[in-house]
Amino acid sequence: MSETVLEARGVRRSFSVSGGFMKPRRALHAVRGVDFTIRRGEVVGLVGESGCGKSTLAKLLLGLMPPSEGEILLEGAPISGQDRLETARRIQPIFQDPYSSLNPRKSIGTIIGLPLRVQTDLGGAEIARRVTETMDLVGLPARVVDSYPNQLSGGQRQRVAIARALINRPSIIICDEPTSALDVSVQSQILNLLQDLQREFGLTYLLISHDLSVVEHMASRVAVMYLGRIVEERPTAGLFAEARHPYARALLDSVLTPDPSLGIPDTHLGAAFPNPLEIPAGCSFHPRCPKAMPRCCTVAPDPLRIGDGMVECLLHAPDQHDEPEEETTR
Ligand SMILES: Nc1ncnc2c1ncn2[C@@H]1O[C@H](COP(=O)(O)OP(=O)(O)O)[C@@H](O)[C@H]1O
Ligand SMILES: [Mg+2]
């Protein structure tokens, strides 16, 4: 088994939010105890509906925000004790909206070369050479080196963000909805580019999306998130063949939803949109679950290892099932 690059251990993050006029502030639990590892060379998908905590988890993993509890280890060492620049050299983000993540007043060449200027002591000529080489890798024409972000198309801007993430050869790249802000016609070009780069350089990615079809062809393993927890994690083929968690199944069915522009997959689970300010007791998915049993309202399921995956659902708990399968508790 290859080496672990990034690990989350019991990670939680809450926000204090306004409770409304004249009401006390309330705790919003965005990430509620996530354990997660990514090994070198792996592409791991993280999926779940809008608001389930994916971007919060991404920011925690990137060290952009401290966890309320738990810790993040990058190549075995807690990022909380690491130098900010060193963390940034080894773990790079690609965000959804390339326009807001690129400085509008800097030229494309300056933006792409920035990680080399702040993280290395390479000279100007060498930086310029690496910028040209990286622009070529991500399919940006050399002539845009002196252009500004507003002169580029959405797809080109995302190529700039990819070039900047890649230029100093990070250990892992965290892609948070890398194609969600792009025209449908450009989305697959960007995904293909990410996939080609991954294969060519053996890159390690965490690929975050609300859309399972985005991760299906790239990720070797997928984690499904619901209300701040990972409820199922499996090698991709197994998950797509037969998801164990009823929520994962509903998400898979939603791949066939005709209108991808809605941003939120139609899971056919009804209107009870999950609210992180009011997390249901027991299994947090029970109010929407087509298979809920009486005890799901009161008993929170523990993570269960099944084969090479994990599921958090009482349907699979040995003492809840008439015919236990090959489950073991971890
Ligand atoms: N800085 C913040 N302050 C308050 N609430 C936040 C903050 N960031 C995220 N949230 C809330 O945390 C929950 C998870 O958000 P997010 O991680 O962005 O989900 P996702 O990326 O899956 O759509 C949402 O309810 C969101 O409103
Ligand atoms: Mg998000």
Short mmCIF file of N, CA, C and O in Angstrom, two decimals, residues 166-227:
data_model
loop_
_atom_site.label_atom_id
_atom_site.label_comp_id
_atom_site.label_asym_id
_atom_site.label_seq_id
_atom_site.Cartn_x
_atom_site.Cartn_y
_atom_site.Cartn_z
N LEU A 166 0.03 23.72 -10.21
CA LEU A 166 0.94 22.65 -10.60
C LEU A 166 2.41 23.07 -10.60
O LEU A 166 3.30 22.23 -10.46
N ILE A 167 2.67 24.36 -10.76
CA ILE A 167 4.01 24.79 -11.17
C ILE A 167 5.11 24.40 -10.18
O ILE A 167 6.21 24.08 -10.58
N ASN A 168 4.79 24.36 -8.89
CA ASN A 168 5.85 23.99 -7.95
C ASN A 168 5.71 22.56 -7.47
O ASN A 168 6.18 22.21 -6.39
N ARG A 169 5.08 21.71 -8.30
CA ARG A 169 4.99 20.28 -8.03
C ARG A 169 4.55 19.95 -6.60
O ARG A 169 5.31 19.37 -5.82
N PRO A 170 3.30 20.28 -6.26
CA PRO A 170 2.82 20.00 -4.90
C PRO A 170 2.63 18.49 -4.69
O PRO A 170 2.55 17.73 -5.65
N SER A 171 2.53 18.08 -3.42
CA SER A 171 2.28 16.67 -3.11
C SER A 171 0.83 16.31 -3.40
O SER A 171 0.52 15.17 -3.72
N ILE A 172 -0.06 17.28 -3.27
CA ILE A 172 -1.49 17.00 -3.50
C ILE A 172 -2.20 18.27 -3.95
O ILE A 172 -1.84 19.38 -3.53
N ILE A 173 -3.18 18.10 -4.83
CA ILE A 173 -3.99 19.22 -5.30
C ILE A 173 -5.44 18.97 -4.89
O ILE A 173 -5.97 17.88 -5.11
N ILE A 174 -6.03 19.97 -4.27
CA ILE A 174 -7.43 19.86 -3.85
C ILE A 174 -8.29 20.67 -4.82
O ILE A 174 -8.16 21.89 -4.89
N CYS A 175 -9.11 19.97 -5.60
CA CYS A 175 -9.94 20.62 -6.61
C CYS A 175 -11.36 20.71 -6.07
O CYS A 175 -12.04 19.69 -5.94
N ASP A 176 -11.80 21.92 -5.73
CA ASP A 176 -13.14 22.09 -5.17
C ASP A 176 -14.08 22.58 -6.27
O ASP A 176 -14.04 23.74 -6.66
N GLU A 177 -14.93 21.70 -6.77
CA GLU A 177 -15.87 21.99 -7.85
C GLU A 177 -15.15 22.67 -9.02
O GLU A 177 -15.55 23.76 -9.46
N PRO A 178 -14.09 22.03 -9.54
CA PRO A 178 -13.24 22.73 -10.52
C PRO A 178 -13.96 23.09 -11.82
O PRO A 178 -13.48 23.94 -12.55
N THR A 179 -15.10 22.46 -12.09
CA THR A 179 -15.76 22.75 -13.37
C THR A 179 -17.17 23.31 -13.20
O THR A 179 -17.85 23.58 -14.18
N SER A 180 -17.60 23.50 -11.94
CA SER A 180 -19.01 23.88 -11.73
C SER A 180 -19.36 25.26 -12.26
O SER A 180 -20.52 25.53 -12.56
N ALA A 181 -18.36 26.15 -12.37
CA ALA A 181 -18.68 27.50 -12.83
C ALA A 181 -18.50 27.63 -14.35
O ALA A 181 -18.67 28.71 -14.90
N LEU A 182 -18.14 26.53 -15.00
CA LEU A 182 -17.82 26.62 -16.43
C LEU A 182 -18.98 26.17 -17.30
O LEU A 182 -19.84 25.41 -16.88
N ASP A 183 -18.98 26.64 -18.55
CA ASP A 183 -19.97 26.17 -19.51
C ASP A 183 -19.85 24.66 -19.65
O ASP A 183 -18.74 24.12 -19.61
N VAL A 184 -20.98 24.03 -19.86
CA VAL A 184 -20.99 22.57 -19.98
C VAL A 184 -20.00 22.09 -21.04
O VAL A 184 -19.29 21.11 -20.87
N SER A 185 -19.89 22.86 -22.14
CA SER A 185 -19.02 22.44 -23.24
C SER A 185 -17.54 22.45 -22.84
O SER A 185 -16.72 21.76 -23.43
N VAL A 186 -17.19 23.25 -21.83
CA VAL A 186 -15.79 23.37 -21.42
C VAL A 186 -15.46 22.43 -20.27
O VAL A 186 -14.30 22.08 -20.04
N GLN A 187 -16.50 22.01 -19.55
CA GLN A 187 -16.28 21.20 -18.35
C GLN A 187 -15.46 19.95 -18.64
O GLN A 187 -14.50 19.65 -17.94
N SER A 188 -15.82 19.24 -19.72
CA SER A 188 -15.12 17.98 -19.96
C SER A 188 -13.68 18.23 -20.42
O SER A 188 -12.79 17.44 -20.13
N GLN A 189 -13.44 19.37 -21.10
CA GLN A 189 -12.05 19.69 -21.48
C GLN A 189 -11.18 19.86 -20.24
O GLN A 189 -10.05 19.39 -20.18
N ILE A 190 -11.73 20.55 -19.24
CA ILE A 190 -10.95 20.79 -18.02
C ILE A 190 -10.76 19.49 -17.24
O ILE A 190 -9.67 19.20 -16.74
N LEU A 191 -11.81 18.68 -17.18
CA LEU A 191 -11.67 17.38 -16.49
C LEU A 191 -10.65 16.50 -17.21
O LEU A 191 -9.84 15.83 -16.56
N ASN A 192 -10.69 16.50 -18.55
CA ASN A 192 -9.71 15.70 -19.30
C ASN A 192 -8.30 16.18 -19.04
O ASN A 192 -7.37 15.38 -18.91
N LEU A 193 -8.15 17.52 -18.98
CA LEU A 193 -6.83 18.07 -18.70
C LEU A 193 -6.34 17.61 -17.31
O LEU A 193 -5.20 17.16 -17.17
N LEU A 194 -7.21 17.73 -16.32
CA LEU A 194 -6.82 17.30 -14.97
C LEU A 194 -6.43 15.82 -14.97
O LEU A 194 -5.46 15.42 -14.34
N GLN A 195 -7.17 15.03 -15.73
CA GLN A 195 -6.89 13.60 -15.78
C GLN A 195 -5.56 13.31 -16.51
O GLN A 195 -4.76 12.50 -16.04
N ASP A 196 -5.33 14.00 -17.63
CA ASP A 196 -4.06 13.80 -18.36
C ASP A 196 -2.87 14.17 -17.48
O ASP A 196 -1.86 13.46 -17.44
N LEU A 197 -2.99 15.31 -16.77
CA LEU A 197 -1.89 15.75 -15.91
C LEU A 197 -1.66 14.76 -14.78
O LEU A 197 -0.52 14.46 -14.42
N GLN A 198 -2.76 14.23 -14.25
CA GLN A 198 -2.64 13.25 -13.16
C GLN A 198 -1.85 12.04 -13.63
O GLN A 198 -0.95 11.57 -12.95
N ARG A 199 -2.20 11.55 -14.83
CA ARG A 199 -1.53 10.34 -15.35
C ARG A 199 -0.07 10.62 -15.67
O ARG A 199 0.81 9.84 -15.37
N GLU A 200 0.16 11.78 -16.30
CA GLU A 200 1.52 12.08 -16.73
C GLU A 200 2.47 12.26 -15.55
O GLU A 200 3.62 11.82 -15.58
N PHE A 201 1.98 12.91 -14.48
CA PHE A 201 2.88 13.23 -13.37
C PHE A 201 2.60 12.42 -12.10
O PHE A 201 3.20 12.67 -11.07
N GLY A 202 1.65 11.47 -12.19
CA GLY A 202 1.31 10.69 -11.00
C GLY A 202 0.80 11.57 -9.87
O GLY A 202 1.07 11.33 -8.70
N LEU A 203 0.03 12.61 -10.23
CA LEU A 203 -0.43 13.57 -9.21
C LEU A 203 -1.44 12.92 -8.27
O LEU A 203 -2.09 11.93 -8.61
N THR A 204 -1.58 13.52 -7.11
CA THR A 204 -2.56 13.10 -6.12
C THR A 204 -3.62 14.20 -6.04
O THR A 204 -3.28 15.37 -5.87
N TYR A 205 -4.90 13.80 -6.19
CA TYR A 205 -5.97 14.80 -6.14
C TYR A 205 -7.03 14.42 -5.12
O TYR A 205 -7.38 13.24 -4.99
N LEU A 206 -7.59 15.44 -4.50
CA LEU A 206 -8.92 15.30 -3.91
C LEU A 206 -9.83 16.08 -4.84
O LEU A 206 -9.64 17.27 -5.07
N LEU A 207 -10.81 15.39 -5.42
CA LEU A 207 -11.69 16.00 -6.40
C LEU A 207 -13.08 16.12 -5.79
O LEU A 207 -13.75 15.13 -5.53
N ILE A 208 -13.48 17.38 -5.53
CA ILE A 208 -14.74 17.63 -4.83
C ILE A 208 -15.81 18.05 -5.83
O ILE A 208 -15.56 18.91 -6.67
N SER A 209 -16.99 17.45 -5.73
CA SER A 209 -18.08 17.86 -6.60
C SER A 209 -19.42 17.49 -6.00
O SER A 209 -19.53 16.53 -5.25
N HIS A 210 -20.45 18.28 -6.34
CA HIS A 210 -21.80 17.87 -5.94
C HIS A 210 -22.36 16.87 -6.94
O HIS A 210 -23.43 16.32 -6.75
N ASP A 211 -21.59 16.65 -8.01
CA ASP A 211 -22.07 15.84 -9.12
C ASP A 211 -21.23 14.56 -9.23
O ASP A 211 -20.05 14.61 -9.57
N LEU A 212 -21.87 13.44 -8.94
CA LEU A 212 -21.14 12.17 -8.97
C LEU A 212 -20.54 11.85 -10.34
O LEU A 212 -19.50 11.20 -10.44
N SER A 213 -21.20 12.33 -11.40
CA SER A 213 -20.69 11.98 -12.73
C SER A 213 -19.33 12.64 -13.00
O SER A 213 -18.54 12.16 -13.80
N VAL A 214 -19.06 13.73 -12.28
CA VAL A 214 -17.76 14.40 -12.43
C VAL A 214 -16.63 13.53 -11.88
O VAL A 214 -15.55 13.45 -12.45
N VAL A 215 -16.91 12.87 -10.76
CA VAL A 215 -15.83 12.09 -10.14
C VAL A 215 -15.76 10.66 -10.69
O VAL A 215 -14.74 10.00 -10.58
N GLU A 216 -16.85 10.23 -11.30
CA GLU A 216 -16.94 8.81 -11.70
C GLU A 216 -15.74 8.34 -12.53
O GLU A 216 -15.19 7.28 -12.29
N HIS A 217 -15.34 9.15 -13.51
CA HIS A 217 -14.30 8.68 -14.42
C HIS A 217 -12.89 8.97 -13.95
O HIS A 217 -11.93 8.47 -14.50
N MET A 218 -12.76 9.80 -12.93
CA MET A 218 -11.42 10.16 -12.49
C MET A 218 -11.00 9.54 -11.18
O MET A 218 -9.83 9.24 -10.98
N ALA A 219 -11.95 9.41 -10.26
CA ALA A 219 -11.58 8.99 -8.91
C ALA A 219 -11.50 7.47 -8.82
O ALA A 219 -12.29 6.75 -9.42
N SER A 220 -10.51 6.99 -8.07
CA SER A 220 -10.45 5.55 -7.83
C SER A 220 -11.24 5.20 -6.57
O SER A 220 -11.63 4.07 -6.36
N ARG A 221 -11.48 6.20 -5.74
CA ARG A 221 -12.22 5.99 -4.50
C ARG A 221 -13.11 7.20 -4.31
O ARG A 221 -12.74 8.31 -4.66
N VAL A 222 -14.30 6.99 -3.73
CA VAL A 222 -15.22 8.10 -3.53
C VAL A 222 -15.72 8.11 -2.09
O VAL A 222 -16.05 7.06 -1.53
N ALA A 223 -15.74 9.30 -1.50
CA ALA A 223 -16.34 9.48 -0.18
C ALA A 223 -17.62 10.30 -0.36
O ALA A 223 -17.61 11.31 -1.06
N VAL A 224 -18.70 9.82 0.23
CA VAL A 224 -19.99 10.51 0.12
C VAL A 224 -20.27 11.20 1.44
O VAL A 224 -20.22 10.57 2.50
N MET A 225 -20.54 12.51 1.36
CA MET A 225 -20.70 13.30 2.58
C MET A 225 -22.16 13.71 2.75
O MET A 225 -22.82 14.08 1.78
N TYR A 226 -22.64 13.65 3.98
CA TYR A 226 -23.99 14.10 4.28
C TYR A 226 -23.97 14.82 5.62
O TYR A 226 -23.51 14.26 6.62
N LEU A 227 -24.46 16.04 5.64
CA LEU A 227 -24.49 16.85 6.87
C LEU A 227 -23.22 16.73 7.70
O LEU A 227 -23.26 16.44 8.90
#
